[in-house]
C-alpha cells in the first residue's frame, strides 16, 4: 500500500468538535481522510479509525457513555478486534474506555476546572502503531483542553499497564488533571488501539500549534499501514 492509498476514517458524532482537525492531520501526514458518520454501521473500507475530541451527545450521562452505543462504534469494536488501528483523542479516549477497548475511565479533573493549555508529555512507549516515529523518553508539547481527563483505574490494572509497557505518554512538569501515575495515554495489549487526552491533531504545524510534535502519531500509523 502507498501512503496516498491509506484511508483513515474520522468519526463525527453529534457534538464532535475536532473531527475536522483530525482529518486535516491525516491529510498532513499524507494519507486520505474518510468521513465516518455516527449513525452508519459502515466503516467504508478504511484502514484505520480516529475517534476525535469534542462533546459527543453533549457528554450527557457521562463522557462517551452514549457514544459507545452508536452504530459506527459497533463496527469499530469489531474492526479493532481484528487488529485495525484505532486512536481515541480526548473525548475519543473516553469513548474507547466506555466501549471496553481500553481499560479504566476518565473522570472529573481533580481541580474540578476545565483546563485548556499547552502541556509537556513524555513518550513512554515508542513501539505501538501510533508512536513509532518518536524516541522513547522524548518530551512533546501538545495542547490539552478537557474537564474530565483524570485517568483512573484499579491498582492491579495500573500495575498491568506499567508492567506490560502500555503507558504511551505521561504528563511531565505537572499533572493537569490528577490522572493516576501521571498517565496521559495508553494502548491495548497489541499496541494498535490507543487513547490519550492531549490533542496531537492540534500540534501538526508550528504555524497553528505550539509545535508539530503531534504529527508523529499520524505518521507512525501511516508507516504501519504502508508496511502491512
PDB file of N, CA, C and O in Angstrom, residues 94-172:
ATOM      1  N   UNK A  94     -12.235   8.772  25.949  1.00  0.00           N
ATOM      2  CA  UNK A  94     -13.341   8.444  26.849  1.00  0.00           C
ATOM      3  C   UNK A  94     -14.272   7.413  26.205  1.00  0.00           C
ATOM      4  O   UNK A  94     -14.714   6.463  26.861  1.00  0.00           O
ATOM      5  N   UNK A  95     -14.549   7.593  24.906  1.00  0.00           N
ATOM      6  CA  UNK A  95     -15.430   6.662  24.197  1.00  0.00           C
ATOM      7  C   UNK A  95     -14.813   5.269  24.144  1.00  0.00           C
ATOM      8  O   UNK A  95     -15.499   4.263  24.380  1.00  0.00           O
ATOM      9  N   UNK A  96     -13.511   5.184  23.858  1.00  0.00           N
ATOM     10  CA  UNK A  96     -12.853   3.877  23.775  1.00  0.00           C
ATOM     11  C   UNK A  96     -12.858   3.162  25.118  1.00  0.00           C
ATOM     12  O   UNK A  96     -13.019   1.932  25.172  1.00  0.00           O
ATOM     13  N   UNK A  97     -12.694   3.906  26.202  1.00  0.00           N
ATOM     14  CA  UNK A  97     -12.767   3.292  27.528  1.00  0.00           C
ATOM     15  C   UNK A  97     -14.181   2.807  27.820  1.00  0.00           C
ATOM     16  O   UNK A  97     -14.379   1.695  28.335  1.00  0.00           O
ATOM     17  N   UNK A  98     -15.175   3.624  27.493  1.00  0.00           N
ATOM     18  CA  UNK A  98     -16.562   3.226  27.723  1.00  0.00           C
ATOM     19  C   UNK A  98     -16.938   2.011  26.885  1.00  0.00           C
ATOM     20  O   UNK A  98     -17.733   1.167  27.307  1.00  0.00           O
ATOM     21  N   UNK A  99     -16.362   1.919  25.680  1.00  0.00           N
ATOM     22  CA  UNK A  99     -16.672   0.809  24.775  1.00  0.00           C
ATOM     23  C   UNK A  99     -15.911  -0.458  25.136  1.00  0.00           C
ATOM     24  O   UNK A  99     -16.129  -1.503  24.517  1.00  0.00           O
ATOM     25  N   UNK A 100     -15.009  -0.378  26.105  1.00  0.00           N
ATOM     26  CA  UNK A 100     -14.270  -1.552  26.539  1.00  0.00           C
ATOM     27  C   UNK A 100     -13.037  -1.867  25.713  1.00  0.00           C
ATOM     28  O   UNK A 100     -12.406  -2.913  25.913  1.00  0.00           O
ATOM     29  N   UNK A 101     -12.655  -0.978  24.807  1.00  0.00           N
ATOM     30  CA  UNK A 101     -11.454  -1.213  24.004  1.00  0.00           C
ATOM     31  C   UNK A 101     -10.189  -0.874  24.773  1.00  0.00           C
ATOM     32  O   UNK A 101      -9.102  -1.366  24.428  1.00  0.00           O
ATOM     33  N   UNK A 102     -10.311  -0.029  25.776  1.00  0.00           N
ATOM     34  CA  UNK A 102      -9.195   0.316  26.649  1.00  0.00           C
ATOM     35  C   UNK A 102      -9.671   0.252  28.095  1.00  0.00           C
ATOM     36  O   UNK A 102     -10.844   0.534  28.373  1.00  0.00           O
ATOM     37  N   UNK A 103      -8.798  -0.087  29.026  1.00  0.00           N
ATOM     38  CA  UNK A 103      -9.206  -0.199  30.429  1.00  0.00           C
ATOM     39  C   UNK A 103      -9.260   1.163  31.118  1.00  0.00           C
ATOM     40  O   UNK A 103      -8.678   2.141  30.648  1.00  0.00           O
ATOM     41  N   UNK A 104      -9.952   1.214  32.253  1.00  0.00           N
ATOM     42  CA  UNK A 104     -10.009   2.431  33.040  1.00  0.00           C
ATOM     43  C   UNK A 104     -11.134   3.355  32.615  1.00  0.00           C
ATOM     44  O   UNK A 104     -11.979   3.016  31.768  1.00  0.00           O
ATOM     45  N   UNK A 105     -11.137   4.538  33.200  1.00  0.00           N
ATOM     46  CA  UNK A 105     -12.180   5.524  32.925  1.00  0.00           C
ATOM     47  C   UNK A 105     -11.604   6.923  33.124  1.00  0.00           C
ATOM     48  O   UNK A 105     -10.648   7.113  33.878  1.00  0.00           O
ATOM     49  N   UNK A 106     -12.180   7.892  32.423  1.00  0.00           N
ATOM     50  CA  UNK A 106     -11.783   9.299  32.567  1.00  0.00           C
ATOM     51  C   UNK A 106     -12.822  10.010  33.407  1.00  0.00           C
ATOM     52  O   UNK A 106     -14.017   9.976  33.085  1.00  0.00           O
ATOM     53  N   UNK A 107     -12.397  10.658  34.484  1.00  0.00           N
ATOM     54  CA  UNK A 107     -13.298  11.309  35.429  1.00  0.00           C
ATOM     55  C   UNK A 107     -13.006  12.798  35.509  1.00  0.00           C
ATOM     56  O   UNK A 107     -12.081  13.309  34.875  1.00  0.00           O
ATOM     57  N   UNK A 108     -13.790  13.497  36.346  1.00  0.00           N
ATOM     58  CA  UNK A 108     -13.614  14.935  36.504  1.00  0.00           C
ATOM     59  C   UNK A 108     -12.190  15.273  36.936  1.00  0.00           C
ATOM     60  O   UNK A 108     -11.597  14.592  37.775  1.00  0.00           O
ATOM     61  N   UNK A 109     -11.654  16.350  36.346  1.00  0.00           N
ATOM     62  CA  UNK A 109     -10.332  16.810  36.751  1.00  0.00           C
ATOM     63  C   UNK A 109     -10.285  17.015  38.261  1.00  0.00           C
ATOM     64  O   UNK A 109     -11.272  17.442  38.868  1.00  0.00           O
ATOM     65  N   UNK A 110      -9.145  16.731  38.859  1.00  0.00           N
ATOM     66  CA  UNK A 110      -9.039  16.817  40.308  1.00  0.00           C
ATOM     67  C   UNK A 110      -9.325  18.227  40.832  1.00  0.00           C
ATOM     68  O   UNK A 110      -9.848  18.392  41.927  1.00  0.00           O
ATOM     69  N   UNK A 111      -9.021  19.239  40.030  1.00  0.00           N
ATOM     70  CA  UNK A 111      -9.302  20.619  40.448  1.00  0.00           C
ATOM     71  C   UNK A 111     -10.710  21.069  40.134  1.00  0.00           C
ATOM     72  O   UNK A 111     -11.086  22.201  40.464  1.00  0.00           O
ATOM     73  N   UNK A 112     -11.492  20.188  39.477  1.00  0.00           N
ATOM     74  CA  UNK A 112     -12.895  20.464  39.111  1.00  0.00           C
ATOM     75  C   UNK A 112     -13.027  21.658  38.178  1.00  0.00           C
ATOM     76  O   UNK A 112     -14.086  22.283  38.107  1.00  0.00           O
ATOM     77  N   UNK A 113     -11.958  21.968  37.449  1.00  0.00           N
ATOM     78  CA  UNK A 113     -11.993  23.049  36.471  1.00  0.00           C
ATOM     79  C   UNK A 113     -11.602  22.515  35.094  1.00  0.00           C
ATOM     80  O   UNK A 113     -10.791  21.593  34.985  1.00  0.00           O
ATOM     81  N   UNK A 114     -12.182  23.122  34.080  1.00  0.00           N
ATOM     82  CA  UNK A 114     -11.782  22.837  32.704  1.00  0.00           C
ATOM     83  C   UNK A 114     -10.379  23.400  32.503  1.00  0.00           C
ATOM     84  O   UNK A 114     -10.084  24.523  32.904  1.00  0.00           O
ATOM     85  N   UNK A 115      -9.515  22.607  31.880  1.00  0.00           N
ATOM     86  CA  UNK A 115      -8.127  23.012  31.669  1.00  0.00           C
ATOM     87  C   UNK A 115      -7.866  23.123  30.174  1.00  0.00           C
ATOM     88  O   UNK A 115      -8.158  22.209  29.413  1.00  0.00           O
ATOM     89  N   UNK A 116      -7.320  24.267  29.741  1.00  0.00           N
ATOM     90  CA  UNK A 116      -7.001  24.482  28.328  1.00  0.00           C
ATOM     91  C   UNK A 116      -5.645  25.175  28.252  1.00  0.00           C
ATOM     92  O   UNK A 116      -5.516  26.350  28.605  1.00  0.00           O
ATOM     93  N   UNK A 117      -4.620  24.432  27.791  1.00  0.00           N
ATOM     94  CA  UNK A 117      -3.270  24.993  27.716  1.00  0.00           C
ATOM     95  C   UNK A 117      -2.376  24.020  26.958  1.00  0.00           C
ATOM     96  O   UNK A 117      -2.781  22.906  26.631  1.00  0.00           O
ATOM     97  N   UNK A 118      -1.146  24.442  26.696  1.00  0.00           N
ATOM     98  CA  UNK A 118      -0.152  23.549  26.125  1.00  0.00           C
ATOM     99  C   UNK A 118       0.478  22.753  27.263  1.00  0.00           C
ATOM    100  O   UNK A 118       0.730  23.282  28.341  1.00  0.00           O
ATOM    101  N   UNK A 119       0.745  21.481  27.003  1.00  0.00           N
ATOM    102  CA  UNK A 119       1.191  20.570  28.058  1.00  0.00           C
ATOM    103  C   UNK A 119       2.362  19.723  27.577  1.00  0.00           C
ATOM    104  O   UNK A 119       2.336  19.175  26.479  1.00  0.00           O
ATOM    105  N   UNK A 120       3.378  19.590  28.421  1.00  0.00           N
ATOM    106  CA  UNK A 120       4.501  18.706  28.126  1.00  0.00           C
ATOM    107  C   UNK A 120       4.133  17.262  28.449  1.00  0.00           C
ATOM    108  O   UNK A 120       3.547  16.974  29.486  1.00  0.00           O
ATOM    109  N   UNK A 121       4.499  16.370  27.522  1.00  0.00           N
ATOM    110  CA  UNK A 121       4.298  14.932  27.676  1.00  0.00           C
ATOM    111  C   UNK A 121       5.619  14.220  27.458  1.00  0.00           C
ATOM    112  O   UNK A 121       6.488  14.720  26.735  1.00  0.00           O
ATOM    113  N   UNK A 122       5.743  13.042  28.047  1.00  0.00           N
ATOM    114  CA  UNK A 122       6.915  12.211  27.780  1.00  0.00           C
ATOM    115  C   UNK A 122       6.482  10.921  27.091  1.00  0.00           C
ATOM    116  O   UNK A 122       5.505  10.288  27.488  1.00  0.00           O
ATOM    117  N   UNK A 123       7.209  10.563  26.052  1.00  0.00           N
ATOM    118  CA  UNK A 123       6.930   9.317  25.335  1.00  0.00           C
ATOM    119  C   UNK A 123       7.466   8.156  26.167  1.00  0.00           C
ATOM    120  O   UNK A 123       8.671   8.051  26.405  1.00  0.00           O
ATOM    121  N   UNK A 124       6.576   7.273  26.601  1.00  0.00           N
ATOM    122  CA  UNK A 124       6.957   6.121  27.407  1.00  0.00           C
ATOM    123  C   UNK A 124       7.089   4.854  26.566  1.00  0.00           C
ATOM    124  O   UNK A 124       7.832   3.947  26.926  1.00  0.00           O
ATOM    125  N   UNK A 125       6.353   4.784  25.473  1.00  0.00           N
ATOM    126  CA  UNK A 125       6.341   3.590  24.623  1.00  0.00           C
ATOM    127  C   UNK A 125       6.391   4.056  23.166  1.00  0.00           C
ATOM    128  O   UNK A 125       5.491   4.753  22.708  1.00  0.00           O
ATOM    129  N   UNK A 126       7.438   3.660  22.456  1.00  0.00           N
ATOM    130  CA  UNK A 126       7.546   4.037  21.046  1.00  0.00           C
ATOM    131  C   UNK A 126       7.465   2.814  20.134  1.00  0.00           C
ATOM    132  O   UNK A 126       7.970   2.829  19.014  1.00  0.00           O
ATOM    133  N   UNK A 127       6.799   1.769  20.619  1.00  0.00           N
ATOM    134  CA  UNK A 127       6.649   0.561  19.805  1.00  0.00           C
ATOM    135  C   UNK A 127       5.213   0.317  19.362  1.00  0.00           C
ATOM    136  O   UNK A 127       4.956  -0.642  18.632  1.00  0.00           O
ATOM    137  N   UNK A 128       4.283   1.157  19.792  1.00  0.00           N
ATOM    138  CA  UNK A 128       2.891   0.967  19.384  1.00  0.00           C
ATOM    139  C   UNK A 128       2.705   1.460  17.950  1.00  0.00           C
ATOM    140  O   UNK A 128       3.541   2.184  17.402  1.00  0.00           O
ATOM    141  N   UNK A 129       1.594   1.073  17.353  1.00  0.00           N
ATOM    142  CA  UNK A 129       1.272   1.516  15.991  1.00  0.00           C
ATOM    143  C   UNK A 129       1.299   3.029  15.863  1.00  0.00           C
ATOM    144  O   UNK A 129       1.663   3.562  14.813  1.00  0.00           O
ATOM    145  N   UNK A 130       0.962   3.741  16.943  1.00  0.00           N
ATOM    146  CA  UNK A 130       0.788   5.187  16.884  1.00  0.00           C
ATOM    147  C   UNK A 130       1.988   5.981  17.388  1.00  0.00           C
ATOM    148  O   UNK A 130       1.931   7.212  17.408  1.00  0.00           O
ATOM    149  N   UNK A 131       3.085   5.317  17.780  1.00  0.00           N
ATOM    150  CA  UNK A 131       4.190   6.068  18.392  1.00  0.00           C
ATOM    151  C   UNK A 131       5.572   5.708  17.860  1.00  0.00           C
ATOM    152  O   UNK A 131       6.578   6.145  18.427  1.00  0.00           O
ATOM    153  N   UNK A 132       5.676   4.972  16.774  1.00  0.00           N
ATOM    154  CA  UNK A 132       6.986   4.519  16.310  1.00  0.00           C
ATOM    155  C   UNK A 132       7.874   5.653  15.795  1.00  0.00           C
ATOM    156  O   UNK A 132       9.090   5.486  15.719  1.00  0.00           O
ATOM    157  N   UNK A 133       7.316   6.771  15.441  1.00  0.00           N
ATOM    158  CA  UNK A 133       8.116   7.893  14.941  1.00  0.00           C
ATOM    159  C   UNK A 133       8.838   8.657  16.060  1.00  0.00           C
ATOM    160  O   UNK A 133       9.633   9.544  15.787  1.00  0.00           O
ATOM    161  N   UNK A 134       8.545   8.323  17.321  1.00  0.00           N
ATOM    162  CA  UNK A 134       9.151   9.034  18.454  1.00  0.00           C
ATOM    163  C   UNK A 134      10.295   8.239  19.051  1.00  0.00           C
ATOM    164  O   UNK A 134      10.360   7.013  18.923  1.00  0.00           O
ATOM    165  N   UNK A 135      11.173   8.951  19.735  1.00  0.00           N
ATOM    166  CA  UNK A 135      12.188   8.293  20.544  1.00  0.00           C
ATOM    167  C   UNK A 135      11.645   8.114  21.951  1.00  0.00           C
ATOM    168  O   UNK A 135      10.992   9.013  22.489  1.00  0.00           O
ATOM    169  N   UNK A 136      11.904   6.958  22.543  1.00  0.00           N
ATOM    170  CA  UNK A 136      11.477   6.733  23.923  1.00  0.00           C
ATOM    171  C   UNK A 136      12.141   7.768  24.831  1.00  0.00           C
ATOM    172  O   UNK A 136      13.332   8.042  24.718  1.00  0.00           O
ATOM    173  N   UNK A 137      11.327   8.375  25.703  1.00  0.00           N
ATOM    174  CA  UNK A 137      11.828   9.398  26.603  1.00  0.00           C
ATOM    175  C   UNK A 137      11.771  10.807  26.044  1.00  0.00           C
ATOM    176  O   UNK A 137      12.097  11.763  26.762  1.00  0.00           O
ATOM    177  N   UNK A 138      11.364  10.953  24.787  1.00  0.00           N
ATOM    178  CA  UNK A 138      11.259  12.290  24.187  1.00  0.00           C
ATOM    179  C   UNK A 138      10.151  13.090  24.855  1.00  0.00           C
ATOM    180  O   UNK A 138       9.126  12.534  25.265  1.00  0.00           O
ATOM    181  N   UNK A 139      10.343  14.386  24.976  1.00  0.00           N
ATOM    182  CA  UNK A 139       9.322  15.279  25.512  1.00  0.00           C
ATOM    183  C   UNK A 139       8.618  15.994  24.365  1.00  0.00           C
ATOM    184  O   UNK A 139       9.266  16.507  23.441  1.00  0.00           O
ATOM    185  N   UNK A 140       7.297  16.016  24.424  1.00  0.00           N
ATOM    186  CA  UNK A 140       6.463  16.624  23.389  1.00  0.00           C
ATOM    187  C   UNK A 140       5.625  17.739  24.003  1.00  0.00           C
ATOM    188  O   UNK A 140       5.188  17.623  25.151  1.00  0.00           O
ATOM    189  N   UNK A 141       5.367  18.784  23.231  1.00  0.00           N
ATOM    190  CA  UNK A 141       4.495  19.867  23.680  1.00  0.00           C
ATOM    191  C   UNK A 141       3.228  19.846  22.840  1.00  0.00           C
ATOM    192  O   UNK A 141       3.259  20.091  21.624  1.00  0.00           O
ATOM    193  N   UNK A 142       2.108  19.520  23.490  1.00  0.00           N
ATOM    194  CA  UNK A 142       0.832  19.292  22.807  1.00  0.00           C
ATOM    195  C   UNK A 142      -0.282  19.960  23.611  1.00  0.00           C
ATOM    196  O   UNK A 142      -0.252  19.940  24.844  1.00  0.00           O
ATOM    197  N   UNK A 143      -1.275  20.560  22.936  1.00  0.00           N
ATOM    198  CA  UNK A 143      -2.378  21.195  23.672  1.00  0.00           C
ATOM    199  C   UNK A 143      -3.265  20.169  24.401  1.00  0.00           C
ATOM    200  O   UNK A 143      -3.433  19.039  23.954  1.00  0.00           O
ATOM    201  N   UNK A 144      -3.830  20.604  25.529  1.00  0.00           N
ATOM    202  CA  UNK A 144      -4.876  19.858  26.210  1.00  0.00           C
ATOM    203  C   UNK A 144      -6.070  20.785  26.389  1.00  0.00           C
ATOM    204  O   UNK A 144      -5.915  22.007  26.472  1.00  0.00           O
ATOM    205  N   UNK A 145      -7.256  20.215  26.459  1.00  0.00           N
ATOM    206  CA  UNK A 145      -8.473  21.002  26.696  1.00  0.00           C
ATOM    207  C   UNK A 145      -9.571  20.030  27.126  1.00  0.00           C
ATOM    208  O   UNK A 145     -10.190  19.384  26.309  1.00  0.00           O
ATOM    209  N   UNK A 146      -9.769  19.934  28.413  1.00  0.00           N
ATOM    210  CA  UNK A 146     -10.761  18.983  28.906  1.00  0.00           C
ATOM    211  C   UNK A 146     -11.158  19.310  30.342  1.00  0.00           C
ATOM    212  O   UNK A 146     -10.413  19.952  31.077  1.00  0.00           O
ATOM    213  N   UNK A 147     -12.339  18.845  30.713  1.00  0.00           N
ATOM    214  CA  UNK A 147     -12.821  18.972  32.080  1.00  0.00           C
ATOM    215  C   UNK A 147     -12.898  17.640  32.787  1.00  0.00           C
ATOM    216  O   UNK A 147     -12.974  17.583  34.013  1.00  0.00           O
ATOM    217  N   UNK A 148     -12.870  16.542  31.998  1.00  0.00           N
ATOM    218  CA  UNK A 148     -12.957  15.199  32.570  1.00  0.00           C
ATOM    219  C   UNK A 148     -11.850  14.341  31.961  1.00  0.00           C
ATOM    220  O   UNK A 148     -12.104  13.447  31.162  1.00  0.00           O
ATOM    221  N   UNK A 149     -10.625  14.643  32.368  1.00  0.00           N
ATOM    222  CA  UNK A 149      -9.467  13.960  31.800  1.00  0.00           C
ATOM    223  C   UNK A 149      -8.645  13.182  32.795  1.00  0.00           C
ATOM    224  O   UNK A 149      -7.558  12.711  32.475  1.00  0.00           O
ATOM    225  N   UNK A 150      -9.151  13.036  34.009  1.00  0.00           N
ATOM    226  CA  UNK A 150      -8.404  12.334  35.061  1.00  0.00           C
ATOM    227  C   UNK A 150      -8.523  10.828  34.855  1.00  0.00           C
ATOM    228  O   UNK A 150      -9.576  10.237  35.070  1.00  0.00           O
ATOM    229  N   UNK A 151      -7.422  10.213  34.429  1.00  0.00           N
ATOM    230  CA  UNK A 151      -7.442   8.776  34.168  1.00  0.00           C
ATOM    231  C   UNK A 151      -7.384   8.009  35.484  1.00  0.00           C
ATOM    232  O   UNK A 151      -6.499   8.226  36.321  1.00  0.00           O
ATOM    233  N   UNK A 152      -8.336   7.089  35.650  1.00  0.00           N
ATOM    234  CA  UNK A 152      -8.454   6.312  36.877  1.00  0.00           C
ATOM    235  C   UNK A 152      -8.646   4.841  36.504  1.00  0.00           C
ATOM    236  O   UNK A 152      -9.389   4.511  35.580  1.00  0.00           O
ATOM    237  N   UNK A 153      -7.963   3.974  37.239  1.00  0.00           N
ATOM    238  CA  UNK A 153      -8.166   2.536  37.115  1.00  0.00           C
ATOM    239  C   UNK A 153      -7.753   1.896  38.430  1.00  0.00           C
ATOM    240  O   UNK A 153      -7.045   2.515  39.239  1.00  0.00           O
ATOM    241  N   UNK A 154      -8.194   0.675  38.656  1.00  0.00           N
ATOM    242  CA  UNK A 154      -7.813  -0.025  39.873  1.00  0.00           C
ATOM    243  C   UNK A 154      -6.317  -0.316  39.862  1.00  0.00           C
ATOM    244  O   UNK A 154      -5.698  -0.434  38.798  1.00  0.00           O
ATOM    245  N   UNK A 155      -5.736  -0.446  41.048  1.00  0.00           N
ATOM    246  CA  UNK A 155      -4.291  -0.637  41.164  1.00  0.00           C
ATOM    247  C   UNK A 155      -3.772  -1.818  40.344  1.00  0.00           C
ATOM    248  O   UNK A 155      -2.746  -1.689  39.672  1.00  0.00           O
ATOM    249  N   UNK A 156      -4.434  -2.985  40.354  1.00  0.00           N
ATOM    250  CA  UNK A 156      -3.929  -4.088  39.530  1.00  0.00           C
ATOM    251  C   UNK A 156      -3.909  -3.751  38.032  1.00  0.00           C
ATOM    252  O   UNK A 156      -3.019  -4.202  37.304  1.00  0.00           O
ATOM    253  N   UNK A 157      -4.895  -2.969  37.591  1.00  0.00           N
ATOM    254  CA  UNK A 157      -4.927  -2.556  36.184  1.00  0.00           C
ATOM    255  C   UNK A 157      -3.763  -1.622  35.887  1.00  0.00           C
ATOM    256  O   UNK A 157      -3.064  -1.767  34.867  1.00  0.00           O
ATOM    257  N   UNK A 158      -3.528  -0.663  36.772  1.00  0.00           N
ATOM    258  CA  UNK A 158      -2.405   0.259  36.592  1.00  0.00           C
ATOM    259  C   UNK A 158      -1.084  -0.498  36.598  1.00  0.00           C
ATOM    260  O   UNK A 158      -0.193  -0.225  35.779  1.00  0.00           O
ATOM    261  N   UNK A 159      -0.958  -1.456  37.501  1.00  0.00           N
ATOM    262  CA  UNK A 159       0.272  -2.250  37.562  1.00  0.00           C
ATOM    263  C   UNK A 159       0.477  -3.033  36.270  1.00  0.00           C
ATOM    264  O   UNK A 159       1.616  -3.144  35.774  1.00  0.00           O
ATOM    265  N   UNK A 160      -0.615  -3.566  35.727  1.00  0.00           N
ATOM    266  CA  UNK A 160      -0.503  -4.320  34.483  1.00  0.00           C
ATOM    267  C   UNK A 160      -0.117  -3.408  33.313  1.00  0.00           C
ATOM    268  O   UNK A 160       0.738  -3.774  32.484  1.00  0.00           O
ATOM    269  N   UNK A 161      -0.716  -2.226  33.250  1.00  0.00           N
ATOM    270  CA  UNK A 161      -0.356  -1.272  32.198  1.00  0.00           C
ATOM    271  C   UNK A 161       1.129  -0.919  32.267  1.00  0.00           C
ATOM    272  O   UNK A 161       1.827  -0.873  31.246  1.00  0.00           O
ATOM    273  N   UNK A 162       1.602  -0.675  33.473  1.00  0.00           N
ATOM    274  CA  UNK A 162       3.013  -0.325  33.655  1.00  0.00           C
ATOM    275  C   UNK A 162       3.901  -1.521  33.303  1.00  0.00           C
ATOM    276  O   UNK A 162       4.890  -1.389  32.573  1.00  0.00           O
ATOM    277  N   UNK A 163       3.547  -2.694  33.822  1.00  0.00           N
ATOM    278  CA  UNK A 163       4.375  -3.871  33.624  1.00  0.00           C
ATOM    279  C   UNK A 163       4.453  -4.324  32.181  1.00  0.00           C
ATOM    280  O   UNK A 163       5.486  -4.860  31.741  1.00  0.00           O
ATOM    281  N   UNK A 164       3.372  -4.099  31.421  1.00  0.00           N
ATOM    282  CA  UNK A 164       3.339  -4.506  30.019  1.00  0.00           C
ATOM    283  C   UNK A 164       3.784  -3.397  29.083  1.00  0.00           C
ATOM    284  O   UNK A 164       3.724  -3.564  27.857  1.00  0.00           O
ATOM    285  N   UNK A 165       4.208  -2.264  29.625  1.00  0.00           N
ATOM    286  CA  UNK A 165       4.670  -1.159  28.788  1.00  0.00           C
ATOM    287  C   UNK A 165       3.575  -0.503  27.980  1.00  0.00           C
ATOM    288  O   UNK A 165       3.823   0.004  26.883  1.00  0.00           O
ATOM    289  N   UNK A 166       2.364  -0.475  28.528  1.00  0.00           N
ATOM    290  CA  UNK A 166       1.222   0.031  27.769  1.00  0.00           C
ATOM    291  C   UNK A 166       0.875   1.481  28.083  1.00  0.00           C
ATOM    292  O   UNK A 166      -0.092   2.017  27.548  1.00  0.00           O
ATOM    293  N   UNK A 167       1.668   2.131  28.907  1.00  0.00           N
ATOM    294  CA  UNK A 167       1.532   3.582  29.081  1.00  0.00           C
ATOM    295  C   UNK A 167       2.270   4.243  27.919  1.00  0.00           C
ATOM    296  O   UNK A 167       3.488   4.094  27.783  1.00  0.00           O
ATOM    297  N   UNK A 168       1.554   4.944  27.073  1.00  0.00           N
ATOM    298  CA  UNK A 168       2.156   5.590  25.906  1.00  0.00           C
ATOM    299  C   UNK A 168       2.798   6.920  26.252  1.00  0.00           C
ATOM    300  O   UNK A 168       3.920   7.212  25.837  1.00  0.00           O
ATOM    301  N   UNK A 169       2.046   7.743  26.985  1.00  0.00           N
ATOM    302  CA  UNK A 169       2.506   9.090  27.325  1.00  0.00           C
ATOM    303  C   UNK A 169       2.229   9.362  28.794  1.00  0.00           C
ATOM    304  O   UNK A 169       1.249   8.887  29.355  1.00  0.00           O
ATOM    305  N   UNK A 170       3.113  10.188  29.372  1.00  0.00           N
ATOM    306  CA  UNK A 170       2.939  10.596  30.753  1.00  0.00           C
ATOM    307  C   UNK A 170       3.111  12.109  30.833  1.00  0.00           C
ATOM    308  O   UNK A 170       3.936  12.701  30.124  1.00  0.00           O
ATOM    309  N   UNK A 171       2.300  12.746  31.685  1.00  0.00           N
ATOM    310  CA  UNK A 171       2.450  14.184  31.903  1.00  0.00           C
ATOM    311  C   UNK A 171       3.762  14.450  32.624  1.00  0.00           C
ATOM    312  O   UNK A 171       4.127  13.730  33.553  1.00  0.00           O
ATOM    313  N   UNK A 172       4.480  15.477  32.200  1.00  0.00           N
ATOM    314  CA  UNK A 172       5.717  15.865  32.882  1.00  0.00           C
ATOM    315  C   UNK A 172       5.619  17.334  33.304  1.00  0.00           C
ATOM    316  O   UNK A 172       4.824  18.101  32.771  1.00  0.00           O
TER     317      UNK A 172
END
